[in-house]
Short mmCIF file of C-alpha atoms in Angstrom, two decimals:
data_model
loop_
_atom_site.label_atom_id
_atom_site.label_comp_id
_atom_site.label_asym_id
_atom_site.label_seq_id
_atom_site.Cartn_x
_atom_site.Cartn_y
_atom_site.Cartn_z
CA MET C 1 20.42 4.77 -67.35
CA PRO C 2 20.44 8.41 -66.16
CA GLN C 3 18.79 9.23 -62.87
CA GLU C 4 16.11 11.85 -62.37
CA TYR C 5 17.20 15.25 -61.04
CA ILE C 6 16.30 15.60 -57.38
CA GLY C 7 18.11 18.72 -56.33
CA ILE C 8 21.44 20.48 -56.16
CA ASP C 9 22.59 18.94 -52.88
CA SER C 10 22.35 15.35 -54.06
CA LEU C 11 24.15 16.30 -57.24
CA LEU C 12 26.95 18.07 -55.46
CA ALA C 13 27.37 15.03 -53.22
CA LYS C 14 28.20 13.08 -56.38
CA LEU C 15 31.11 15.43 -57.07
CA ARG C 16 33.07 13.85 -54.24
CA ASN C 17 33.00 10.48 -55.98
CA ILE C 18 33.76 11.41 -59.57
CA VAL C 19 37.38 12.52 -59.26
CA ASP C 20 39.50 9.86 -60.93
CA GLU C 21 43.18 9.63 -61.79
CA ARG C 22 42.77 11.35 -65.18
CA ALA C 23 41.05 14.32 -63.52
CA ARG C 24 43.71 14.49 -60.82
CA ARG C 25 46.54 14.51 -63.37
CA LEU C 26 44.97 17.24 -65.51
CA ALA C 27 44.05 19.27 -62.43
CA GLU C 28 47.64 19.13 -61.24
CA LYS C 29 49.03 20.06 -64.64
CA TYR C 30 46.79 23.11 -65.10
CA GLY C 31 46.48 24.11 -61.44
CA TYR C 32 42.76 23.41 -60.83
CA LEU C 33 40.81 21.84 -58.01
CA PRO C 34 40.28 18.22 -59.12
CA TYR C 35 36.46 18.31 -58.83
CA MET C 36 36.34 21.06 -61.48
CA VAL C 37 38.29 19.05 -64.02
CA ALA C 38 36.23 15.95 -63.25
CA ARG C 39 33.12 17.95 -64.15
CA TYR C 40 34.67 19.10 -67.42
CA ILE C 41 35.51 15.48 -68.28
CA ASP C 42 31.94 14.46 -67.46
CA ILE C 43 30.56 17.07 -69.87
CA LEU C 44 33.20 17.22 -72.61
CA GLY C 45 35.16 13.99 -72.40
CA VAL C 46 38.90 13.90 -71.70
CA ASP C 47 39.95 15.50 -74.99
CA GLY C 48 37.37 18.28 -74.75
CA ALA C 49 38.32 18.97 -71.15
CA ARG C 50 41.97 19.21 -72.12
CA GLU C 51 41.12 21.65 -74.93
CA LEU C 52 39.13 23.78 -72.49
CA LEU C 53 41.95 23.83 -69.94
CA GLU C 54 44.43 24.74 -72.65
CA ALA C 55 42.18 27.56 -73.95
CA ASN C 56 41.93 28.95 -70.43
CA GLU C 57 45.71 29.37 -70.41
CA GLY C 58 45.68 31.92 -73.24
CA PRO C 59 45.00 35.65 -72.89
CA MET C 60 41.49 37.04 -73.40
CA PRO C 61 41.16 38.61 -76.84
CA GLU C 62 40.18 42.27 -76.64
CA THR C 63 36.79 43.09 -78.15
CA ILE C 64 34.66 46.22 -78.32
CA ARG C 65 31.02 47.08 -78.88
CA CYS C 66 30.52 50.09 -81.11
CA ASN C 67 27.87 52.49 -79.75
CA ASP C 68 26.00 53.27 -82.95
CA TYR C 69 23.62 55.48 -80.99
CA LEU C 70 26.41 58.08 -80.93
CA VAL C 71 28.68 57.21 -83.84
CA ASP C 72 28.65 55.51 -87.21
CA CYS C 73 30.60 52.27 -86.69
CA GLY C 74 32.47 52.72 -89.99
CA ASP C 75 33.64 56.15 -88.83
CA LEU C 76 34.72 54.74 -85.47
CA LEU C 77 36.76 52.05 -87.20
CA GLU C 78 38.51 54.64 -89.38
CA ARG C 79 39.32 56.75 -86.34
CA LEU C 80 40.75 53.82 -84.41
CA GLU C 81 42.67 52.60 -87.45
CA ALA C 82 44.23 56.05 -87.73
CA LYS C 83 45.56 55.41 -84.22
CA GLY C 84 47.12 52.12 -85.27
CA TYR C 85 44.40 49.69 -84.17
CA ARG C 86 43.18 47.02 -86.53
CA LEU C 87 39.67 45.71 -85.92
CA GLU C 88 37.56 43.01 -87.47
CA HIS C 89 33.79 42.66 -87.32
CA ILE C 90 32.49 39.69 -85.30
CA PRO C 91 30.05 38.04 -87.71
CA PHE C 92 27.29 37.14 -85.24
CA LEU C 93 27.35 40.44 -83.33
CA PRO C 94 26.00 43.51 -85.16
CA HIS C 95 28.08 45.92 -83.07
CA GLY C 96 30.98 43.68 -82.01
CA PHE C 97 34.59 43.97 -83.19
CA ASN C 98 37.70 41.94 -82.43
CA VAL C 99 40.88 43.92 -81.88
CA ILE C 100 43.38 42.27 -84.21
CA GLU C 101 46.23 44.71 -83.65
CA GLN C 102 46.84 47.12 -80.81
CA GLY C 103 47.41 50.78 -81.53
CA ILE C 104 48.92 53.62 -79.57
CA GLY C 105 47.94 53.57 -75.91
CA SER C 106 45.25 51.66 -74.10
CA LEU C 107 41.93 51.04 -75.82
CA GLY C 108 40.27 51.99 -72.55
CA ALA C 109 41.67 55.52 -72.68
CA THR C 110 41.28 56.84 -76.24
CA HIS C 111 39.33 60.04 -76.92
CA GLU C 112 36.73 57.91 -78.68
CA TYR C 113 36.34 55.82 -75.55
CA LEU C 114 35.89 58.93 -73.41
CA MET C 115 33.28 60.18 -75.90
CA GLY C 116 31.29 56.98 -75.32
CA TYR C 117 31.72 55.65 -78.85
CA TYR C 118 32.48 52.11 -77.66
CA TYR C 119 32.53 49.78 -74.69
CA LEU C 120 35.12 47.09 -73.97
CA GLN C 121 33.01 43.94 -73.80
CA ASP C 122 33.37 40.22 -74.41
CA PRO C 123 31.34 38.76 -77.31
CA ALA C 124 29.48 36.30 -75.07
CA SER C 125 28.51 39.12 -72.74
CA MET C 126 27.30 41.17 -75.73
CA SER C 127 25.23 38.28 -77.05
CA VAL C 128 23.09 38.25 -73.89
CA VAL C 129 21.42 41.54 -74.81
CA TYR C 130 20.73 40.39 -78.37
CA ALA C 131 18.95 37.40 -76.81
CA LEU C 132 16.89 39.84 -74.72
CA ASP C 133 16.10 41.81 -77.90
CA PRO C 134 14.87 45.07 -76.30
CA GLN C 135 12.79 47.29 -78.57
CA PRO C 136 12.44 51.10 -78.73
CA GLY C 137 9.62 52.34 -76.52
CA GLU C 138 9.68 49.38 -74.16
CA TYR C 139 10.15 49.22 -70.42
CA VAL C 140 13.11 47.01 -69.46
CA VAL C 141 14.65 46.12 -66.10
CA ASP C 142 18.28 45.07 -65.58
CA LEU C 143 18.47 43.44 -62.16
CA ALA C 144 22.23 43.21 -61.57
CA ALA C 145 23.39 46.05 -63.72
CA ALA C 146 26.92 47.24 -62.80
CA PRO C 147 29.27 48.10 -64.35
CA GLY C 148 26.82 48.80 -67.14
CA GLY C 149 27.99 46.88 -70.23
CA LYS C 150 24.58 45.31 -70.74
CA SER C 151 22.59 48.32 -69.50
CA THR C 152 24.28 50.59 -72.04
CA GLN C 153 23.73 47.97 -74.74
CA ILE C 154 20.01 47.71 -73.86
CA LEU C 155 19.60 51.48 -74.28
CA GLN C 156 21.66 51.38 -77.48
CA LEU C 157 19.26 48.83 -78.99
CA MET C 158 16.27 50.83 -77.69
CA ARG C 159 17.78 53.99 -79.27
CA ASP C 160 17.44 55.63 -75.83
CA ASN C 161 13.68 55.53 -76.33
CA GLY C 162 11.65 53.88 -73.57
CA LEU C 163 12.74 53.24 -70.02
CA LEU C 164 15.46 51.13 -68.44
CA VAL C 165 15.41 50.59 -64.70
CA ALA C 166 18.84 49.33 -63.68
CA VAL C 167 19.33 47.90 -60.20
CA GLU C 168 22.67 47.51 -58.43
CA LYS C 169 23.35 46.57 -54.85
CA ASN C 170 27.00 47.57 -54.46
CA PRO C 171 27.50 51.36 -54.01
CA ARG C 172 30.96 51.35 -55.60
CA ARG C 173 29.80 49.44 -58.65
CA PHE C 174 26.71 51.67 -58.77
CA ARG C 175 29.06 54.62 -59.36
CA ALA C 176 30.67 52.84 -62.32
CA LEU C 177 27.23 52.04 -63.74
CA ARG C 178 26.18 55.67 -63.54
CA SER C 179 29.44 56.83 -65.09
CA ASN C 180 29.18 54.42 -68.04
CA LEU C 181 25.57 55.37 -68.80
CA ASN C 182 26.51 59.05 -68.78
CA ARG C 183 29.66 58.48 -70.83
CA MET C 184 27.76 56.57 -73.49
CA GLY C 185 25.17 59.29 -73.95
CA PHE C 186 21.95 57.80 -72.58
CA ASN C 187 19.12 59.50 -70.70
CA SER C 188 16.19 57.08 -70.60
CA PHE C 189 17.11 55.28 -67.42
CA ILE C 190 16.57 55.20 -63.71
CA LEU C 191 19.30 53.66 -61.59
CA VAL C 192 18.26 52.20 -58.28
CA LEU C 193 20.72 51.34 -55.53
CA GLY C 194 19.26 48.29 -53.85
CA ASP C 195 18.96 44.54 -53.56
CA ALA C 196 17.30 43.03 -56.63
CA LEU C 197 15.48 40.56 -54.38
CA ASN C 198 13.33 43.19 -52.71
CA VAL C 199 13.84 46.59 -54.35
CA GLU C 200 10.66 48.37 -55.38
CA ILE C 201 10.16 48.27 -59.17
CA PRO C 202 7.30 50.38 -60.51
CA LEU C 203 4.90 48.88 -63.08
CA LYS C 204 5.41 45.64 -65.04
CA PRO C 205 8.33 45.60 -67.49
CA HIS C 206 8.21 44.11 -70.99
CA ARG C 207 11.58 42.47 -70.45
CA VAL C 208 13.91 41.71 -67.56
CA LEU C 209 17.59 40.89 -67.76
CA LEU C 210 19.15 38.94 -64.94
CA ASP C 211 22.89 38.68 -65.51
CA ALA C 212 23.23 36.88 -62.24
CA PRO C 213 26.14 37.14 -59.84
CA SER C 214 28.24 34.02 -60.36
CA THR C 215 31.31 32.22 -59.13
CA GLY C 216 33.17 33.52 -62.20
CA GLU C 217 34.08 30.11 -63.58
CA GLY C 218 33.66 31.55 -67.07
CA ILE C 219 36.46 34.10 -66.70
CA ILE C 220 39.37 32.01 -65.52
CA ARG C 221 41.47 33.61 -68.25
CA LYS C 222 40.94 36.97 -66.54
CA ASP C 223 41.20 35.61 -63.02
CA PRO C 224 43.33 32.45 -62.81
CA SER C 225 42.88 32.37 -59.02
CA ARG C 226 39.37 31.03 -59.75
CA LYS C 227 40.98 27.68 -60.63
CA LYS C 228 41.26 26.96 -56.93
CA SER C 229 39.14 29.46 -55.07
CA ARG C 230 35.68 27.85 -54.99
CA ASP C 231 34.57 24.52 -53.59
CA PRO C 232 31.25 22.77 -54.23
CA ARG C 233 29.62 24.44 -51.20
CA ASP C 234 30.17 27.82 -52.91
CA LEU C 235 28.35 26.47 -55.95
CA ALA C 236 25.37 25.46 -53.82
CA PHE C 237 25.34 28.88 -52.16
CA ILE C 238 25.42 30.86 -55.41
CA HIS C 239 22.93 28.46 -57.06
CA ASN C 240 20.37 29.32 -54.38
CA ILE C 241 20.91 33.07 -54.80
CA GLN C 242 20.64 32.77 -58.59
CA TYR C 243 17.44 30.76 -58.27
CA ARG C 244 15.83 33.31 -55.94
CA LEU C 245 16.85 36.17 -58.25
CA LEU C 246 15.43 34.36 -61.28
CA LYS C 247 12.11 33.78 -59.51
CA ARG C 248 12.04 37.49 -58.64
CA ALA C 249 12.74 38.43 -62.29
CA LEU C 250 9.90 36.22 -63.47
CA ARG C 251 7.48 37.68 -60.91
CA LEU C 252 8.42 41.19 -62.03
CA VAL C 253 7.93 40.78 -65.77
CA ARG C 254 4.47 41.21 -67.26
CA PRO C 255 2.62 38.09 -68.49
CA GLY C 256 3.87 37.41 -72.00
CA GLY C 257 7.12 39.22 -71.18
CA VAL C 258 10.67 37.94 -71.61
CA VAL C 259 13.32 37.21 -68.99
CA VAL C 260 16.87 36.47 -70.03
CA TYR C 261 18.92 34.68 -67.42
CA SER C 262 22.69 34.69 -67.89
CA ALA C 263 25.75 33.94 -65.84
CA CYS C 264 29.43 34.25 -66.58
CA THR C 265 30.14 30.64 -65.81
CA LEU C 266 30.78 27.16 -67.13
CA ALA C 267 29.22 25.51 -64.08
CA PRO C 268 25.98 23.62 -64.80
CA GLU C 269 25.09 24.32 -61.16
CA GLU C 270 24.76 27.99 -62.13
CA GLY C 271 23.14 27.37 -65.50
CA GLU C 272 21.13 24.33 -66.47
CA LEU C 273 20.47 23.30 -62.86
CA VAL C 274 18.94 26.70 -62.03
CA ILE C 275 16.63 26.42 -65.05
CA THR C 276 15.79 22.75 -64.37
CA ARG C 277 14.86 23.60 -60.78
CA LEU C 278 12.65 26.44 -61.99
CA LEU C 279 10.87 24.33 -64.58
CA GLY C 280 10.21 21.70 -61.95
CA GLU C 281 8.46 24.23 -59.74
CA VAL C 282 6.46 26.51 -62.03
CA ASP C 283 4.28 25.80 -65.04
CA TRP C 284 3.91 29.38 -66.24
CA VAL C 285 7.32 29.71 -67.86
CA GLU C 286 8.50 28.61 -71.29
CA VAL C 287 12.08 28.27 -72.49
CA GLU C 288 12.69 29.86 -75.89
CA SER C 289 15.64 29.58 -78.22
CA SER C 290 18.01 32.49 -77.68
CA GLY C 291 18.97 32.37 -81.36
CA LEU C 292 22.66 32.63 -80.48
CA PRO C 293 25.39 30.73 -82.35
CA ALA C 294 26.46 28.87 -79.21
CA SER C 295 26.32 25.29 -77.96
CA PRO C 296 23.05 23.99 -76.52
CA GLY C 297 22.55 23.64 -72.78
CA ILE C 298 23.53 20.21 -71.46
CA THR C 299 20.73 17.80 -70.58
CA GLU C 300 22.70 15.19 -68.67
CA TYR C 301 25.18 15.87 -65.90
CA LEU C 302 26.94 13.48 -63.51
CA GLY C 303 24.61 10.72 -64.63
CA VAL C 304 21.50 12.76 -63.89
CA GLU C 305 18.94 13.70 -66.50
CA LEU C 306 18.02 17.39 -66.54
CA ASP C 307 14.87 18.97 -67.98
CA GLU C 308 15.24 18.50 -71.73
CA ARG C 309 14.02 22.05 -72.37
CA VAL C 310 17.38 23.38 -71.12
CA SER C 311 18.82 22.28 -74.45
CA LEU C 312 17.21 25.48 -75.82
CA CYS C 313 19.52 27.51 -73.57
CA SER C 314 22.98 28.50 -74.84
CA ARG C 315 26.49 27.85 -73.64
CA PHE C 316 29.61 29.69 -74.74
CA TRP C 317 32.82 27.69 -74.28
CA PRO C 318 36.25 29.36 -74.34
CA HIS C 319 37.78 26.52 -76.40
CA VAL C 320 34.91 26.36 -78.92
CA HIS C 321 33.77 29.97 -79.30
CA GLY C 322 36.89 31.85 -78.17
CA THR C 323 34.83 33.84 -75.66
CA GLU C 324 34.39 33.91 -71.91
CA GLY C 325 32.44 30.95 -70.59
CA PHE C 326 28.80 32.00 -70.46
CA PHE C 327 25.36 30.54 -69.94
CA VAL C 328 22.36 32.29 -71.50
CA CYS C 329 18.71 31.28 -71.32
CA ARG C 330 15.68 33.11 -72.68
CA LEU C 331 12.43 32.51 -70.81
CA ARG C 332 8.90 33.73 -71.36
CA ARG C 333 6.31 34.20 -68.66
CA THR C 334 3.15 32.66 -70.07
CA ALA C 335 0.66 33.64 -67.35
CA MET H 1 8.37 73.86 -53.08
CA GLN H 2 10.58 74.06 -50.00
CA ALA H 3 14.37 74.32 -50.26
CA GLU H 4 14.87 71.71 -47.53
CA GLU H 5 13.09 69.00 -49.51
CA ASN H 6 15.34 66.20 -50.74
CA CYS H 7 13.68 65.80 -54.12
CA VAL H 8 12.52 68.87 -55.97
CA ALA H 9 10.92 69.40 -59.36
CA TYR H 10 12.14 72.56 -61.06
CA THR H 11 9.37 74.95 -61.92
CA PRO H 12 9.56 78.61 -62.92
CA GLY H 13 9.57 80.76 -59.82
CA SER H 14 10.86 78.03 -57.48
CA PRO H 15 13.98 78.82 -55.42
CA PHE H 16 15.99 76.58 -57.73
CA TRP H 17 14.92 78.24 -60.94
CA ALA H 18 17.08 81.38 -60.67
CA PRO H 19 20.55 79.71 -60.72
CA LEU H 20 19.55 77.68 -63.77
CA GLU H 21 18.18 80.77 -65.46
CA ASP H 22 21.44 82.65 -64.70
CA PHE H 23 23.48 79.80 -66.11
CA ALA H 24 21.40 79.56 -69.29
CA LYS H 25 21.56 83.34 -69.73
CA GLN H 26 25.35 83.24 -69.44
CA LEU H 27 25.43 80.76 -72.31
CA GLY H 28 22.99 82.86 -74.29
CA LEU H 29 20.06 80.44 -74.09
CA ALA H 30 16.57 80.46 -72.65
CA VAL H 31 16.44 77.95 -69.81
CA GLU H 32 13.53 76.14 -71.48
CA ALA H 33 15.70 75.55 -74.55
CA MET H 34 18.28 73.86 -72.35
CA LEU H 35 16.23 71.71 -70.01
CA ARG H 36 12.87 69.96 -70.26
CA ALA H 37 11.54 69.24 -66.76
CA PRO H 38 14.57 68.92 -64.53
CA ILE H 39 14.50 67.44 -61.09
CA ALA H 40 16.92 67.90 -58.19
CA ILE H 41 17.80 65.22 -55.69
CA ALA H 42 19.94 65.76 -52.62
CA PRO H 43 22.40 62.85 -52.29
CA ALA H 44 23.80 64.19 -49.02
CA THR H 45 22.00 66.00 -46.26
CA SER H 46 22.95 67.41 -42.90
CA ALA H 47 20.86 68.56 -39.95
CA ALA H 48 20.59 71.96 -41.66
CA GLY H 49 19.13 70.37 -44.80
CA PRO H 50 20.56 69.27 -48.15
CA ARG H 51 24.19 70.20 -48.75
CA TYR H 52 23.82 70.11 -52.50
CA TYR H 53 21.53 68.80 -55.22
CA ASP H 54 22.23 66.67 -58.27
CA VAL H 55 20.10 67.84 -61.16
CA TYR H 56 18.68 65.34 -63.67
CA ASP H 57 16.58 65.12 -66.78
CA PRO H 58 14.18 62.35 -65.66
CA PRO H 59 12.62 59.94 -68.16
CA PHE H 60 9.27 60.04 -66.37
CA SER H 61 7.26 62.22 -64.02
CA ALA H 62 8.99 64.03 -61.21
CA GLY H 63 6.33 62.87 -58.74
CA ARG H 64 7.02 59.24 -59.47
CA VAL H 65 10.79 59.69 -59.30
CA CYS H 66 10.53 61.53 -55.98
CA ALA H 67 8.30 58.79 -54.55
CA LEU H 68 10.94 56.23 -55.50
CA ALA H 69 13.71 58.45 -54.11
CA GLU H 70 12.01 58.42 -50.69
CA SER H 71 12.86 54.77 -50.14
CA THR H 72 16.16 54.36 -51.95
CA ILE H 73 18.94 56.14 -53.80
CA VAL H 74 18.00 56.74 -57.38
CA VAL H 75 19.68 58.32 -60.37
CA PRO H 76 16.86 59.34 -62.70
CA GLY H 77 18.20 59.80 -66.21
CA GLY H 78 20.83 62.07 -67.70
CA TYR H 79 22.89 64.04 -65.22
CA LEU H 80 22.67 67.78 -65.85
CA GLY H 81 24.80 69.22 -63.09
CA MET H 82 25.12 70.14 -59.46
CA LEU H 83 23.62 72.92 -57.43
CA ALA H 84 24.51 73.92 -53.89
CA PRO H 85 22.25 76.38 -52.07
CA GLY H 86 23.43 79.93 -52.71
CA LYS H 87 25.98 78.85 -55.32
CA ARG H 88 26.17 78.78 -59.10
CA PHE H 89 24.95 75.81 -61.11
CA LYS H 90 27.83 73.48 -62.06
CA PRO H 91 27.05 71.91 -65.45
CA SER H 92 27.83 68.24 -66.18
CA LEU H 93 29.57 66.38 -68.99
CA PRO H 94 26.29 64.92 -70.35
CA LEU H 95 24.87 68.47 -70.50
CA ALA H 96 27.88 69.57 -72.57
CA ARG H 97 27.20 66.73 -75.01
CA MET H 98 23.49 67.56 -75.07
CA LEU H 99 24.14 71.22 -75.93
CA ALA H 100 27.17 70.84 -78.22
CA PRO H 101 25.08 70.55 -81.44
CA LYS H 102 23.95 74.14 -80.79
CA CYS H 103 27.57 75.39 -80.92
CA GLY H 104 28.12 77.87 -83.71
CA ALA H 105 24.37 78.29 -84.23
CA VAL H 106 22.86 79.66 -81.04
CA LEU H 107 25.74 78.98 -78.64
CA ASP H 108 29.20 80.50 -78.52
CA CYS H 109 31.57 77.66 -77.70
CA ILE H 110 35.30 77.31 -77.38
CA VAL H 111 36.88 75.28 -80.19
CA VAL H 112 40.29 73.65 -79.74
CA SER H 113 42.63 71.98 -82.24
CA ALA H 114 43.65 68.30 -82.13
CA SER H 115 46.64 69.15 -79.95
CA GLY H 116 44.44 71.38 -77.78
CA GLU H 117 42.04 68.46 -77.40
CA ARG H 118 44.85 66.32 -76.00
CA PHE H 119 45.86 68.98 -73.46
CA PHE H 120 42.26 69.60 -72.45
CA LEU H 121 41.44 65.91 -71.92
CA TYR H 122 44.52 65.57 -69.73
CA GLY H 123 43.04 68.32 -67.58
CA ARG H 124 45.62 70.90 -68.65
CA ASP H 125 45.21 74.52 -69.68
CA VAL H 126 45.05 75.07 -73.44
CA PHE H 127 46.92 78.12 -74.73
CA GLU H 128 46.12 80.16 -77.80
CA ASP H 129 48.30 78.24 -80.27
CA HIS H 130 45.91 75.34 -79.79
CA ILE H 131 42.67 77.32 -79.69
CA VAL H 132 40.59 77.71 -82.86
CA ALA H 133 37.77 79.82 -81.39
CA TRP H 134 37.74 81.48 -77.99
CA VAL H 135 34.99 83.04 -75.87
CA PRO H 136 35.40 84.37 -72.33
CA GLY H 137 33.73 82.72 -69.34
CA LEU H 138 32.34 79.25 -68.67
CA ARG H 139 31.71 77.57 -72.04
CA ILE H 140 31.30 74.24 -73.75
CA VAL H 141 34.60 73.14 -75.26
CA VAL H 142 34.43 71.23 -78.54
CA ASN H 143 37.01 69.88 -80.99
CA GLU H 144 37.10 70.88 -84.65
CA SER H 145 34.53 68.20 -85.47
CA GLY H 146 32.11 69.75 -82.97
CA GLU H 147 32.37 66.90 -80.48
CA ALA H 148 31.92 67.95 -76.86
CA LEU H 149 35.03 67.65 -74.71
CA GLY H 150 33.58 69.19 -71.56
CA TRP H 151 33.34 72.59 -69.89
CA GLY H 152 36.16 75.10 -69.80
CA GLU H 153 36.64 78.69 -68.84
CA GLY H 154 37.95 81.17 -71.37
CA ARG H 155 40.43 83.42 -69.55
CA ILE H 156 43.01 86.06 -70.38
CA VAL H 157 46.26 85.84 -68.42
CA LYS H 158 49.53 87.79 -68.43
CA ARG H 159 52.59 85.96 -69.74
CA GLY H 160 55.51 88.32 -69.36
CA GLU H 161 54.47 91.46 -71.22
CA ARG H 162 51.81 89.70 -73.24
CA ARG H 163 48.18 89.05 -72.45
CA VAL H 164 47.27 85.62 -73.76
CA ARG H 165 44.06 83.72 -74.10
CA LEU H 166 43.70 80.29 -72.58
CA VAL H 167 41.07 77.70 -71.79
CA ALA H 168 41.14 76.27 -68.27
CA PRO H 169 39.37 72.91 -67.93
CA VAL H 170 36.45 72.97 -65.50
CA TRP H 171 35.13 69.47 -66.21
CA ASP H 172 36.64 67.47 -69.09
CA LEU H 173 35.91 63.98 -70.46
CA GLY H 174 39.17 62.71 -68.97
CA TRP H 175 37.25 62.74 -65.69
CA TYR H 176 35.69 59.42 -66.73
CA LEU H 177 39.15 57.87 -66.45
CA ARG H 178 40.46 59.84 -63.51
CA ARG H 179 37.40 59.73 -61.27
CA GLY H 180 34.36 58.39 -63.03
CA GLY H 181 34.72 54.63 -63.03
#
């Protein structure tokens, strides 16, 4: 019989007791901290966990988002094919393409890249903005915006018509954000250097994106050091930051407005547990289906029952979807 | 409108209007055809006042942007260029893209071939074998499809006994790789 969720600390305390011999063996084989593998076994079973660990050993496939605000995607494909690249449309992403064959030189340095005709972006990361569904003429806020993959995508879907306020705390990353927005041909934005928790945001936006800072457990393929770099205390720390940022996003958005919460992670502590905690504290938020072709959010973790509404959230798994690990949840402020 | 202010809306007759007007005139445009309601923000100041201004095309009113700029660093919309007191306006890459559709119609632009495009985006001078259309002075440089590659200066230099035309990059798209990210 699952227990009721009573908070992140009690759950993390359970992590100390769930590491068994199977988890230890797999952790040793793939070079992970044992608690991480024990969590994967809890969620996916032994076979699923093994598949995930194996998928994390492969390279990240290269994918691009065509910027159809500046270029016809068919024309872009022809131009890149003339340079030896072979690309294939990703069925569930209107502007997403897998790179099947590399061409001459780096895809991050072609003339087309410099002209802003595409952005190098993972499919799961792209899907977040489709879940947000920004419309031309709207006012949208991106609370943790650098380096600008999602900000540029928001303005692409808005056809550069409306207003995007993009907030970034880190001055170096702020520079990259500015550069990417300029490169990709957008004007309808205001970038604000500041802390999303207290920066002044004028008026009430229609939509807010919070692609929260995370422990990066979803991008182990890009950063294998993550297999051993974070212990459960780090998860508790980042969980609290994510929760505070999400509350801020929901206070910012206008009643009836949409907040999309996402994190580049596989950790339930940074996904379902953030949403469960929120739903336990406020009654003016609804969870909506993101409409993404991903797995549902998990509703039971380490023997604890989470809010069942988190099943409407989405999870991208590297071994199932071939993407980065990602958590996406679409929320609506009802009052 | 005082020159020492950190956030300034451009209006005809203000101290900032003349350099923009000079720049537009050099291109053969009226300044109003080039810019809507630009705004200048000083990202760096000294005791003597702002050292230079970044000029933007803001998506909403200058007053609101300046109020926001009082409390934090903001980048309001498309970047148009840079202006230091007493100096010429330095146009940006987004401004080149914004104006490039006017090339051949109301703007005289420099056109380079595919090989010229490669040289230019590597930040190298482009010589006449790779130039399709040449104009002297600071100009938008485009490829044969009319796509903006940046700003270059059309110059004539001596090569032995010959006088040859070249395009010297002033600000090319390769900047996004070399410096921009």
